[in-house]
Amino acid sequence: MDWTLVILSVVTFVTVGYFWVKKQYRFYEDKGLPFVPPRFPLGNLWGVGSTKHAGIFTKESYNYLKGKDIIGGIFFFVRPVVLVLDLDFLKNVLVKDFNYFQDRGIYVNEKDDPLSGHLFALSGQRWRNLRHKLSPTFTSGKMKMMHSTIVAVAAELQKYLETFANQKEEIELKDILARFTTDVIGSCAFGIECNSINDPDNEFRKMGRKIFDFKGLEFLRLFFLAMFPSIGRALKMRINKPDVADFFMNVLRESIEYREKNNIKRNDFLHLLIQIKNTGKLEDDEADLGKMTFEELAAQTFLFFLAGFETSSSTMSFAFYELAKDQKVQARAREEINRILEKHGGEYTYDACMEMKYIDQIIKETLRLHPIAPSLIRNLTMDYEIPDRDITFKKGQFFSIPVIGIHHDPDIYPNPEHFDPERFTEENIKTRHPYSWLPFGEGPRNCIGLRFGMMQTKVGLANILSKYKITPTSRTPMIMDYSPSSAVLAPREGMWIKIEKA
């Protein structure tokens, strides 16, 4: 072996790699834009997933770059990602210039991981076609149809909590609420009575925990797949854990076969998707939506599950956390709930829930303070020039919208760390920029299930607050600490509170 040649090749490779990385890290400097200084090999991702949540990284980056320009720069590994700093330009990204920014750039590998081909991740015309098919299943009328299912599960939750309330016990509320939303989504999306509230070791709950739990390097693997999807697909890498994917595919296949064989119809999301799969239409609508394959249906049902149970349970957990610390707000919320329930004969009707305006304000302020999705990612579908600037970005460039940074900006929300539902009265909302509150995104690619998420959260909050009082304990943190291994914002040590009869 010619060791001289080997050594020369290694030195050449290292030298070329060094200068390539240096060139990558000069990306924003060459464009005259501010940026957060990176360190090889993770760029600005040091500590993400191990010591701090990705949302904290986003907030820190926004605070570092705010006021320096309308956009700035951060690095995921060696790949530059543009951070949006100006709300007017943000409107361009989400709405005005949507055709340039219509893709999220999320890793999809339908061949090896069929459940990855869902609405949230798909791009281009496939996304447009699927959004067209699914939009009729998320109308207010369809949500009203599912409302009674949510109320029934909430009644089970209320009953389950009674024993703890009678004994004025300290409980970990986050897991209990996740079991509640698991049961709701299991029923609405799969037609399965999960009974996770009373059985925390239920298989649905176990799989739900695994979906959002990313330990250490697992988090960096997801960033890698988002930044370098072609390499991921070439290596047949999956974004979903195999055992989780197999479980949901099998459950769904069995549920559909049973329904079709026995001609069973239910007022849930799965029934709507089965109609589209078989006929390309909904029973009460003549519009031809086009049929779906089983794999397409499975991916959308899986999305409904993962987007519906963790986000809503975390939102409720954070809401109860803030209400436990502010008894005046909690008392006012309870008064509104009980007054409206009395008006509607004690029933949690759809109309009764829609009347609970102060509960709406509490949920919106909770999502401002603790946005479950702390950032939004967009990927350029074609070359784009920044308006009135001689700066052009090439197709494939990632843009990040720092939701959590905007939500905590004192120039937008004075005293931003303080929980204050009054920020979301109709009058106060009108005083702010319309793109200053983004927990569900905005524009054509906003969250299609926001109505369902708000409804589920409101029913859960109202059922508990109407009967029980929530107070802090010695284990309730005064300053919230987020779990670094969670894909969404979630408390690091759970949500410990005391519950008693109101």
Short mmCIF file of C-alpha atoms in Angstrom, two decimals:
data_model
loop_
_atom_site.label_atom_id
_atom_site.label_comp_id
_atom_site.label_asym_id
_atom_site.label_seq_id
_atom_site.Cartn_x
_atom_site.Cartn_y
_atom_site.Cartn_z
CA MET A 1 0.00 0.00 0.00
CA ASP A 2 1.29 3.44 -0.94
CA TRP A 3 0.90 5.27 2.40
CA THR A 4 2.07 8.52 0.85
CA LEU A 5 -0.91 8.45 -1.52
CA VAL A 6 -3.30 7.57 1.32
CA ILE A 7 -2.01 10.40 3.52
CA LEU A 8 -2.15 12.85 0.60
CA SER A 9 -5.76 11.82 -0.15
CA VAL A 10 -6.81 12.25 3.49
CA VAL A 11 -5.11 15.66 3.72
CA THR A 12 -6.77 16.75 0.47
CA PHE A 13 -10.19 15.57 1.66
CA VAL A 14 -9.84 17.33 5.02
CA THR A 15 -8.57 20.52 3.38
CA VAL A 16 -11.39 20.62 0.82
CA GLY A 17 -13.92 19.88 3.56
CA TYR A 18 -12.49 22.61 5.77
CA PHE A 19 -12.76 25.28 3.10
CA TRP A 20 -16.25 24.07 2.10
CA VAL A 21 -17.46 24.42 5.68
CA LYS A 22 -15.82 27.86 5.94
CA LYS A 23 -17.64 28.87 2.75
CA GLN A 24 -20.95 27.61 4.13
CA TYR A 25 -20.47 29.57 7.33
CA ARG A 26 -19.79 32.76 5.30
CA PHE A 27 -23.25 32.47 3.69
CA TYR A 28 -24.86 35.38 5.54
CA GLU A 29 -21.70 37.45 5.75
CA ASP A 30 -21.48 37.40 1.94
CA LYS A 31 -25.09 38.62 1.75
CA GLY A 32 -24.57 41.36 4.32
CA LEU A 33 -27.04 39.86 6.80
CA PRO A 34 -26.74 39.44 10.58
CA PHE A 35 -26.35 35.87 11.88
CA VAL A 36 -25.75 33.86 15.02
CA PRO A 37 -22.09 32.70 14.92
CA PRO A 38 -21.99 28.92 14.26
CA ARG A 39 -19.64 26.21 15.56
CA PHE A 40 -18.81 23.12 13.51
CA PRO A 41 -20.33 20.55 13.18
CA LEU A 42 -23.76 21.39 14.68
CA GLY A 43 -23.89 25.04 13.63
CA ASN A 44 -26.18 26.65 16.22
CA LEU A 45 -27.81 23.42 17.43
CA TRP A 46 -25.46 22.78 20.36
CA GLY A 47 -27.45 21.55 23.34
CA VAL A 48 -30.70 21.14 21.40
CA GLY A 49 -32.37 17.88 22.42
CA SER A 50 -29.99 17.27 25.31
CA THR A 51 -29.90 20.33 27.59
CA LYS A 52 -32.47 22.64 26.01
CA HIS A 53 -35.59 22.44 23.89
CA ALA A 54 -35.42 23.56 20.26
CA GLY A 55 -37.92 26.29 21.14
CA ILE A 56 -35.46 27.87 23.57
CA PHE A 57 -32.84 27.89 20.80
CA THR A 58 -35.36 29.63 18.53
CA LYS A 59 -36.20 32.23 21.18
CA GLU A 60 -32.51 32.91 21.89
CA SER A 61 -31.75 33.29 18.18
CA TYR A 62 -34.66 35.71 17.70
CA ASN A 63 -33.56 37.83 20.67
CA TYR A 64 -29.96 37.90 19.38
CA LEU A 65 -30.97 39.04 15.88
CA LYS A 66 -34.07 41.15 16.57
CA GLY A 67 -33.85 44.73 15.31
CA LYS A 68 -30.77 44.12 13.14
CA ASP A 69 -32.69 43.50 9.91
CA ILE A 70 -35.95 42.02 8.63
CA ILE A 71 -34.21 38.63 8.35
CA GLY A 72 -31.17 37.05 9.94
CA GLY A 73 -29.26 33.80 9.84
CA ILE A 74 -28.88 30.61 11.86
CA PHE A 75 -27.28 27.28 10.96
CA PHE A 76 -28.63 23.74 11.25
CA PHE A 77 -25.35 21.81 11.06
CA VAL A 78 -23.64 23.49 8.08
CA ARG A 79 -26.88 24.39 6.35
CA PRO A 80 -28.01 28.04 6.58
CA VAL A 81 -31.61 28.71 7.66
CA VAL A 82 -33.09 32.20 7.32
CA LEU A 83 -34.82 33.50 10.47
CA VAL A 84 -37.74 35.87 9.80
CA LEU A 85 -37.57 38.90 12.11
CA ASP A 86 -40.14 41.34 10.68
CA LEU A 87 -43.91 40.80 10.87
CA ASP A 88 -44.66 42.50 7.55
CA PHE A 89 -42.14 40.28 5.79
CA LEU A 90 -43.56 37.33 7.72
CA LYS A 91 -46.89 38.06 6.02
CA ASN A 92 -45.11 37.79 2.67
CA VAL A 93 -43.77 34.37 3.61
CA LEU A 94 -47.09 32.94 4.85
CA VAL A 95 -49.57 34.65 2.52
CA LYS A 96 -48.51 37.23 -0.09
CA ASP A 97 -45.67 35.20 -1.62
CA PHE A 98 -47.07 31.84 -0.59
CA ASN A 99 -46.27 30.16 -3.92
CA TYR A 100 -42.58 30.56 -3.11
CA PHE A 101 -42.98 29.28 0.45
CA GLN A 102 -45.70 26.63 0.17
CA ASP A 103 -43.54 23.69 1.30
CA ARG A 104 -42.44 22.87 4.84
CA GLY A 105 -39.45 20.83 3.77
CA ILE A 106 -40.37 18.00 6.13
CA TYR A 107 -38.86 14.60 5.45
CA VAL A 108 -41.16 12.25 3.54
CA ASN A 109 -40.36 8.66 2.56
CA GLU A 110 -43.64 7.01 1.61
CA LYS A 111 -41.94 3.94 0.15
CA ASP A 112 -40.24 2.88 3.38
CA ASP A 113 -42.45 4.82 5.81
CA PRO A 114 -46.04 5.19 4.46
CA LEU A 115 -47.26 7.14 7.50
CA SER A 116 -44.83 9.97 6.66
CA GLY A 117 -46.95 10.91 3.60
CA HIS A 118 -49.45 13.06 5.47
CA LEU A 119 -50.83 16.55 4.86
CA PHE A 120 -48.42 18.30 7.22
CA ALA A 121 -45.36 16.97 5.39
CA LEU A 122 -46.35 16.68 1.72
CA SER A 123 -45.37 19.36 -0.76
CA GLY A 124 -46.40 20.86 -4.09
CA GLN A 125 -49.41 19.62 -6.00
CA ARG A 126 -49.78 16.52 -3.82
CA TRP A 127 -50.27 18.76 -0.79
CA ARG A 128 -52.79 20.93 -2.68
CA ASN A 129 -54.80 17.90 -3.80
CA LEU A 130 -54.85 16.38 -0.33
CA ARG A 131 -55.76 19.67 1.36
CA HIS A 132 -58.70 19.93 -1.07
CA LYS A 133 -59.85 16.44 -0.10
CA LEU A 134 -59.53 16.94 3.65
CA SER A 135 -60.86 20.49 4.06
CA PRO A 136 -64.54 19.38 3.96
CA THR A 137 -63.87 17.03 6.90
CA PHE A 138 -62.84 19.92 9.17
CA THR A 139 -65.74 22.31 8.71
CA SER A 140 -67.59 23.68 11.74
CA GLY A 141 -70.48 21.34 10.89
CA LYS A 142 -68.22 18.27 11.03
CA MET A 143 -66.69 19.51 14.29
CA LYS A 144 -70.15 19.89 15.79
CA MET A 145 -70.80 16.27 14.76
CA MET A 146 -67.81 15.08 16.82
CA HIS A 147 -68.51 17.32 19.81
CA SER A 148 -70.63 14.78 21.68
CA THR A 149 -67.80 12.23 21.51
CA ILE A 150 -65.40 14.69 23.15
CA VAL A 151 -67.95 15.56 25.84
CA ALA A 152 -68.48 11.87 26.66
CA VAL A 153 -64.74 11.30 27.14
CA ALA A 154 -64.49 14.52 29.20
CA ALA A 155 -67.21 13.20 31.50
CA GLU A 156 -65.05 10.12 32.13
CA LEU A 157 -62.12 12.41 32.91
CA GLN A 158 -64.19 14.42 35.37
CA LYS A 159 -65.31 11.22 37.09
CA TYR A 160 -61.74 9.87 37.23
CA LEU A 161 -60.47 13.01 38.98
CA GLU A 162 -63.14 12.88 41.69
CA THR A 163 -61.22 10.49 43.96
CA PHE A 164 -58.12 12.70 43.88
CA ALA A 165 -60.22 15.82 44.49
CA ASN A 166 -61.98 14.29 47.49
CA GLN A 167 -58.62 13.57 49.08
CA LYS A 168 -57.12 16.91 47.89
CA GLU A 169 -54.27 14.96 46.35
CA GLU A 170 -51.24 16.14 44.42
CA ILE A 171 -51.37 14.69 40.91
CA GLU A 172 -49.28 14.75 37.74
CA LEU A 173 -51.84 16.31 35.43
CA LYS A 174 -49.91 16.22 32.13
CA ASP A 175 -50.12 12.45 31.77
CA ILE A 176 -53.79 12.35 32.79
CA LEU A 177 -54.66 14.97 30.18
CA ALA A 178 -52.66 13.09 27.55
CA ARG A 179 -54.74 10.02 28.36
CA PHE A 180 -57.90 12.12 27.92
CA THR A 181 -56.82 13.41 24.49
CA THR A 182 -55.63 9.92 23.51
CA ASP A 183 -59.12 8.60 24.21
CA VAL A 184 -60.71 11.46 22.26
CA ILE A 185 -58.49 11.00 19.21
CA GLY A 186 -58.62 7.22 19.44
CA SER A 187 -62.40 7.42 19.25
CA CYS A 188 -62.66 10.16 16.59
CA ALA A 189 -59.78 9.03 14.38
CA PHE A 190 -59.78 5.24 14.80
CA GLY A 191 -63.20 4.42 16.19
CA ILE A 192 -61.53 2.70 19.14
CA GLU A 193 -62.59 2.96 22.78
CA CYS A 194 -59.07 3.25 24.23
CA ASN A 195 -60.00 3.77 27.91
CA SER A 196 -56.58 5.31 28.56
CA ILE A 197 -57.99 7.49 31.34
CA ASN A 198 -58.58 4.44 33.53
CA ASP A 199 -55.83 2.31 31.99
CA PRO A 200 -52.59 4.30 31.61
CA ASP A 201 -50.80 1.24 30.22
CA ASN A 202 -53.17 1.03 27.28
CA GLU A 203 -51.32 0.30 24.03
CA PHE A 204 -52.54 3.54 22.40
CA ARG A 205 -51.10 5.56 25.26
CA LYS A 206 -47.80 3.68 25.13
CA MET A 207 -47.44 4.38 21.42
CA GLY A 208 -48.49 7.99 21.90
CA ARG A 209 -45.63 8.49 24.35
CA LYS A 210 -43.12 7.02 21.91
CA ILE A 211 -44.13 9.29 19.01
CA PHE A 212 -42.94 12.49 20.65
CA ASP A 213 -40.08 11.19 22.77
CA PHE A 214 -36.72 11.90 21.13
CA LYS A 215 -33.66 11.18 23.24
CA GLY A 216 -30.32 12.89 22.58
CA LEU A 217 -29.02 12.06 19.10
CA GLU A 218 -32.54 11.11 17.95
CA PHE A 219 -33.42 14.80 17.88
CA LEU A 220 -30.38 15.57 15.71
CA ARG A 221 -31.36 12.72 13.40
CA LEU A 222 -34.68 14.48 12.71
CA PHE A 223 -32.87 17.74 11.93
CA PHE A 224 -30.54 15.80 9.62
CA LEU A 225 -33.44 14.22 7.72
CA ALA A 226 -35.07 17.64 7.28
CA MET A 227 -31.83 19.20 6.01
CA PHE A 228 -30.64 16.29 3.84
CA PRO A 229 -33.77 14.35 2.74
CA SER A 230 -32.22 12.84 -0.40
CA ILE A 231 -29.53 11.13 1.67
CA GLY A 232 -32.17 9.89 4.10
CA ARG A 233 -34.29 8.35 1.34
CA ALA A 234 -31.23 6.78 -0.30
CA LEU A 235 -30.45 5.14 3.04
CA LYS A 236 -34.13 4.11 3.45
CA MET A 237 -34.36 6.02 6.72
CA ARG A 238 -37.76 6.33 8.41
CA ILE A 239 -39.00 9.24 10.46
CA ASN A 240 -41.51 7.11 12.39
CA LYS A 241 -40.43 4.36 14.74
CA PRO A 242 -41.17 0.96 13.09
CA ASP A 243 -43.14 -0.50 16.01
CA VAL A 244 -45.27 2.66 16.25
CA ALA A 245 -46.00 2.65 12.51
CA ASP A 246 -46.84 -1.07 12.46
CA PHE A 247 -49.21 -0.69 15.42
CA PHE A 248 -51.20 2.14 13.87
CA MET A 249 -51.34 0.58 10.41
CA ASN A 250 -52.64 -2.72 11.83
CA VAL A 251 -55.22 -1.07 14.12
CA LEU A 252 -56.52 1.08 11.30
CA ARG A 253 -56.71 -1.78 8.81
CA GLU A 254 -58.69 -3.91 11.26
CA SER A 255 -61.02 -1.03 12.17
CA ILE A 256 -61.81 -0.22 8.52
CA GLU A 257 -62.37 -3.86 7.59
CA TYR A 258 -64.74 -4.32 10.55
CA ARG A 259 -66.73 -1.21 9.69
CA GLU A 260 -67.04 -2.04 6.01
CA LYS A 261 -67.96 -5.67 6.65
CA ASN A 262 -70.66 -4.76 9.18
CA ASN A 263 -71.79 -1.50 7.53
CA ILE A 264 -71.02 0.50 10.69
CA LYS A 265 -71.26 4.29 10.56
CA ARG A 266 -70.04 6.66 13.27
CA ASN A 267 -69.85 10.41 13.64
CA ASP A 268 -66.07 10.56 13.49
CA PHE A 269 -63.12 11.47 11.30
CA LEU A 270 -62.48 7.89 10.20
CA HIS A 271 -66.00 7.53 8.79
CA LEU A 272 -65.45 10.66 6.70
CA LEU A 273 -62.15 9.35 5.34
CA ILE A 274 -63.64 5.94 4.54
CA GLN A 275 -66.26 7.72 2.41
CA ILE A 276 -63.55 9.56 0.51
CA LYS A 277 -61.49 6.37 0.12
CA ASN A 278 -64.39 4.41 -1.35
CA THR A 279 -66.37 7.01 -3.31
CA GLY A 280 -64.29 10.18 -3.52
CA LYS A 281 -67.21 12.06 -1.93
CA LEU A 282 -68.86 12.80 1.41
CA GLU A 283 -72.45 11.71 1.93
CA ASP A 284 -73.81 15.24 2.33
CA ASP A 285 -71.69 16.82 -0.39
CA GLU A 286 -71.78 16.31 -4.17
CA ALA A 287 -68.23 17.66 -4.68
CA ASP A 288 -65.91 15.09 -6.26
CA LEU A 289 -62.83 15.03 -3.99
CA GLY A 290 -61.13 12.04 -5.58
CA LYS A 291 -60.58 8.67 -3.95
CA MET A 292 -57.79 7.87 -1.47
CA THR A 293 -55.65 4.78 -1.11
CA PHE A 294 -55.50 2.97 2.22
CA GLU A 295 -51.93 4.25 2.73
CA GLU A 296 -53.06 7.85 2.16
CA LEU A 297 -55.97 7.39 4.55
CA ALA A 298 -53.67 5.80 7.15
CA ALA A 299 -51.19 8.68 6.97
CA GLN A 300 -53.92 11.30 7.47
CA THR A 301 -55.45 9.40 10.38
CA PHE A 302 -52.03 9.06 11.96
CA LEU A 303 -51.51 12.82 11.53
CA PHE A 304 -54.86 13.47 13.19
CA PHE A 305 -53.69 11.39 16.14
CA LEU A 306 -50.21 12.84 16.59
CA ALA A 307 -51.34 16.44 15.96
CA GLY A 308 -54.40 16.15 18.15
CA PHE A 309 -53.47 14.38 21.35
CA GLU A 310 -50.09 15.83 22.39
CA THR A 311 -50.72 19.42 21.34
CA SER A 312 -54.07 19.70 23.12
CA SER A 313 -52.91 17.91 26.28
CA SER A 314 -49.84 20.16 26.51
CA THR A 315 -51.97 23.26 25.96
CA MET A 316 -54.35 22.22 28.74
CA SER A 317 -51.43 21.39 31.04
CA PHE A 318 -49.91 24.84 30.55
CA ALA A 319 -53.32 26.47 30.99
CA PHE A 320 -53.88 24.71 34.33
CA TYR A 321 -50.34 25.61 35.36
CA GLU A 322 -51.04 29.32 34.77
CA LEU A 323 -54.50 29.11 36.38
CA ALA A 324 -53.06 27.40 39.46
CA LYS A 325 -50.73 30.37 39.90
CA ASP A 326 -53.53 32.93 39.34
CA GLN A 327 -56.60 32.09 41.40
CA LYS A 328 -58.47 35.24 40.32
CA VAL A 329 -58.34 34.26 36.67
CA GLN A 330 -59.30 30.70 37.59
CA ALA A 331 -62.32 31.88 39.61
CA ARG A 332 -63.49 34.11 36.77
CA ALA A 333 -63.17 31.23 34.33
CA ARG A 334 -65.19 28.92 36.60
CA GLU A 335 -67.90 31.56 37.00
CA GLU A 336 -68.26 31.88 33.23
CA ILE A 337 -68.41 28.12 32.71
CA ASN A 338 -71.05 27.50 35.37
CA ARG A 339 -73.14 30.48 34.30
CA ILE A 340 -73.25 29.29 30.70
CA LEU A 341 -73.87 25.67 31.71
CA GLU A 342 -76.83 26.75 33.82
CA LYS A 343 -78.20 28.60 30.80
CA HIS A 344 -77.93 25.37 28.75
CA GLY A 345 -79.46 23.04 31.32
CA GLY A 346 -76.12 21.82 32.66
CA GLU A 347 -75.17 20.32 29.29
CA TYR A 348 -71.85 20.87 27.51
CA THR A 349 -73.57 21.52 24.21
CA TYR A 350 -71.63 22.77 21.20
CA ASP A 351 -73.35 26.15 21.47
CA ALA A 352 -72.56 26.39 25.19
CA CYS A 353 -68.86 25.82 24.52
CA MET A 354 -68.85 28.42 21.76
CA GLU A 355 -70.21 30.98 24.24
CA MET A 356 -67.27 30.57 26.64
CA LYS A 357 -65.33 33.62 25.45
CA TYR A 358 -63.11 33.99 28.52
CA ILE A 359 -62.02 30.35 28.19
CA ASP A 360 -61.07 31.24 24.59
CA GLN A 361 -58.95 34.08 25.92
CA ILE A 362 -57.24 31.77 28.42
CA ILE A 363 -56.41 29.24 25.71
CA LYS A 364 -55.07 31.94 23.38
CA GLU A 365 -52.91 33.50 26.09
CA THR A 366 -51.64 30.03 27.04
CA LEU A 367 -50.65 29.41 23.41
CA ARG A 368 -48.94 32.79 23.29
CA LEU A 369 -46.89 32.11 26.38
CA HIS A 370 -46.28 28.42 25.62
CA PRO A 371 -46.67 27.90 21.84
CA ILE A 372 -46.72 24.13 21.39
CA ALA A 373 -45.03 24.48 17.99
CA PRO A 374 -42.40 27.16 18.81
CA SER A 375 -41.32 27.69 15.20
CA LEU A 376 -42.62 27.23 11.66
CA ILE A 377 -40.41 26.06 8.82
CA ARG A 378 -40.84 26.91 5.14
CA ASN A 379 -38.78 25.75 2.15
CA LEU A 380 -38.41 27.79 -1.06
CA THR A 381 -39.95 26.15 -4.12
CA MET A 382 -38.16 28.58 -6.49
CA ASP A 383 -35.58 31.35 -6.36
CA TYR A 384 -36.81 34.33 -4.33
CA GLU A 385 -35.63 37.94 -4.10
CA ILE A 386 -36.24 39.83 -0.86
CA PRO A 387 -38.54 42.79 -1.70
CA ASP A 388 -36.64 46.07 -2.24
CA ARG A 389 -33.33 44.35 -1.48
CA ASP A 390 -30.60 43.03 -3.75
CA ILE A 391 -30.67 39.69 -1.92
CA THR A 392 -31.74 36.47 -3.63
CA PHE A 393 -32.15 33.02 -2.10
CA LYS A 394 -32.06 29.87 -4.19
CA LYS A 395 -34.73 27.19 -4.43
CA GLY A 396 -34.47 24.82 -1.46
CA GLN A 397 -33.52 27.51 1.06
CA PHE A 398 -35.10 27.02 4.47
CA PHE A 399 -36.85 29.87 6.30
CA SER A 400 -37.79 29.67 9.98
CA ILE A 401 -40.56 31.72 11.62
CA PRO A 402 -39.69 32.13 15.33
CA VAL A 403 -43.19 31.89 16.80
CA ILE A 404 -41.97 31.70 20.40
CA GLY A 405 -39.67 34.70 19.91
CA ILE A 406 -42.49 36.82 18.48
CA HIS A 407 -44.88 35.71 21.25
CA HIS A 408 -42.35 36.79 23.90
CA ASP A 409 -41.31 40.07 22.26
CA PRO A 410 -41.89 42.88 24.82
CA ASP A 411 -42.41 45.38 21.97
CA ILE A 412 -45.45 43.34 20.90
CA TYR A 413 -46.61 41.94 24.25
CA PRO A 414 -45.53 44.16 27.19
CA ASN A 415 -44.34 42.16 30.21
CA PRO A 416 -44.39 39.04 28.00
CA GLU A 417 -43.67 36.47 30.73
CA HIS A 418 -46.84 37.49 32.60
CA PHE A 419 -50.00 35.44 31.98
CA ASP A 420 -52.84 37.84 31.10
CA PRO A 421 -55.94 36.63 29.18
CA GLU A 422 -57.01 40.28 28.75
CA ARG A 423 -54.49 40.49 25.92
CA PHE A 424 -57.03 38.58 23.83
CA THR A 425 -60.16 40.65 24.17
CA GLU A 426 -61.43 41.68 20.74
CA GLU A 427 -60.36 45.27 21.42
CA ASN A 428 -56.79 44.37 22.40
CA ILE A 429 -56.34 41.96 19.50
CA LYS A 430 -57.09 44.82 17.09
CA THR A 431 -54.22 46.91 18.51
CA ARG A 432 -51.58 44.33 17.44
CA HIS A 433 -50.15 43.25 14.14
CA PRO A 434 -52.39 40.49 12.69
CA TYR A 435 -49.37 38.18 12.38
CA SER A 436 -48.18 38.51 15.97
CA TRP A 437 -50.01 35.36 17.20
CA LEU A 438 -49.17 32.20 15.28
CA PRO A 439 -49.74 28.98 17.27
CA PHE A 440 -51.63 27.47 14.31
CA GLY A 441 -49.64 29.16 11.56
CA GLU A 442 -51.38 31.42 9.08
CA GLY A 443 -52.32 31.55 5.41
CA PRO A 444 -53.15 28.65 3.06
CA ARG A 445 -50.95 26.25 5.02
CA ASN A 446 -52.30 26.98 8.48
CA CYS A 447 -53.34 24.11 10.78
CA ILE A 448 -56.33 22.40 9.19
CA GLY A 449 -57.42 20.96 12.55
CA LEU A 450 -57.36 24.16 14.61
CA ARG A 451 -61.15 24.08 15.18
CA PHE A 452 -60.93 20.55 16.53
CA GLY A 453 -57.93 21.38 18.71
CA MET A 454 -59.60 24.43 20.23
CA MET A 455 -62.85 22.54 20.79
CA GLN A 456 -61.13 19.59 22.48
CA THR A 457 -59.07 21.90 24.69
CA LYS A 458 -62.06 24.01 25.66
CA VAL A 459 -64.21 20.99 26.57
CA GLY A 460 -61.41 19.52 28.68
CA LEU A 461 -60.75 22.78 30.53
CA ALA A 462 -64.43 23.50 31.12
CA ASN A 463 -65.20 20.03 32.48
CA ILE A 464 -62.42 20.17 35.05
CA LEU A 465 -62.79 23.81 36.08
CA SER A 466 -66.55 23.55 36.56
CA LYS A 467 -66.07 21.00 39.37
CA TYR A 468 -62.51 21.32 40.66
CA LYS A 469 -60.09 23.89 41.98
CA ILE A 470 -56.45 23.68 40.90
CA THR A 471 -53.65 24.95 43.16
CA PRO A 472 -49.83 24.76 43.05
CA THR A 473 -47.75 22.38 45.15
CA SER A 474 -44.10 22.34 46.17
CA ARG A 475 -43.41 20.45 42.93
CA THR A 476 -45.06 23.06 40.72
CA PRO A 477 -42.23 25.09 39.11
CA MET A 478 -42.50 28.87 39.41
CA ILE A 479 -40.55 29.25 36.17
CA MET A 480 -41.46 26.75 33.47
CA ASP A 481 -38.69 24.41 32.33
CA TYR A 482 -39.31 22.63 29.01
CA SER A 483 -38.33 19.04 28.31
CA PRO A 484 -35.43 19.06 25.79
CA SER A 485 -36.36 15.62 24.44
CA SER A 486 -39.95 16.51 23.49
CA ALA A 487 -40.80 17.33 19.87
CA VAL A 488 -43.27 19.97 21.10
CA LEU A 489 -43.16 22.26 24.13
CA ALA A 490 -43.84 20.18 27.22
CA PRO A 491 -42.89 20.53 30.92
CA ARG A 492 -39.63 18.77 31.81
CA GLU A 493 -40.83 17.14 35.04
CA GLY A 494 -44.52 16.81 34.28
CA MET A 495 -47.23 19.12 35.65
CA TRP A 496 -47.72 18.58 39.38
CA ILE A 497 -50.73 20.34 40.94
CA LYS A 498 -53.23 19.80 43.75
CA ILE A 499 -56.87 19.22 42.90
CA GLU A 500 -59.88 19.67 45.17
CA LYS A 501 -63.62 20.24 44.91
CA ALA A 502 -64.44 23.80 43.85
#
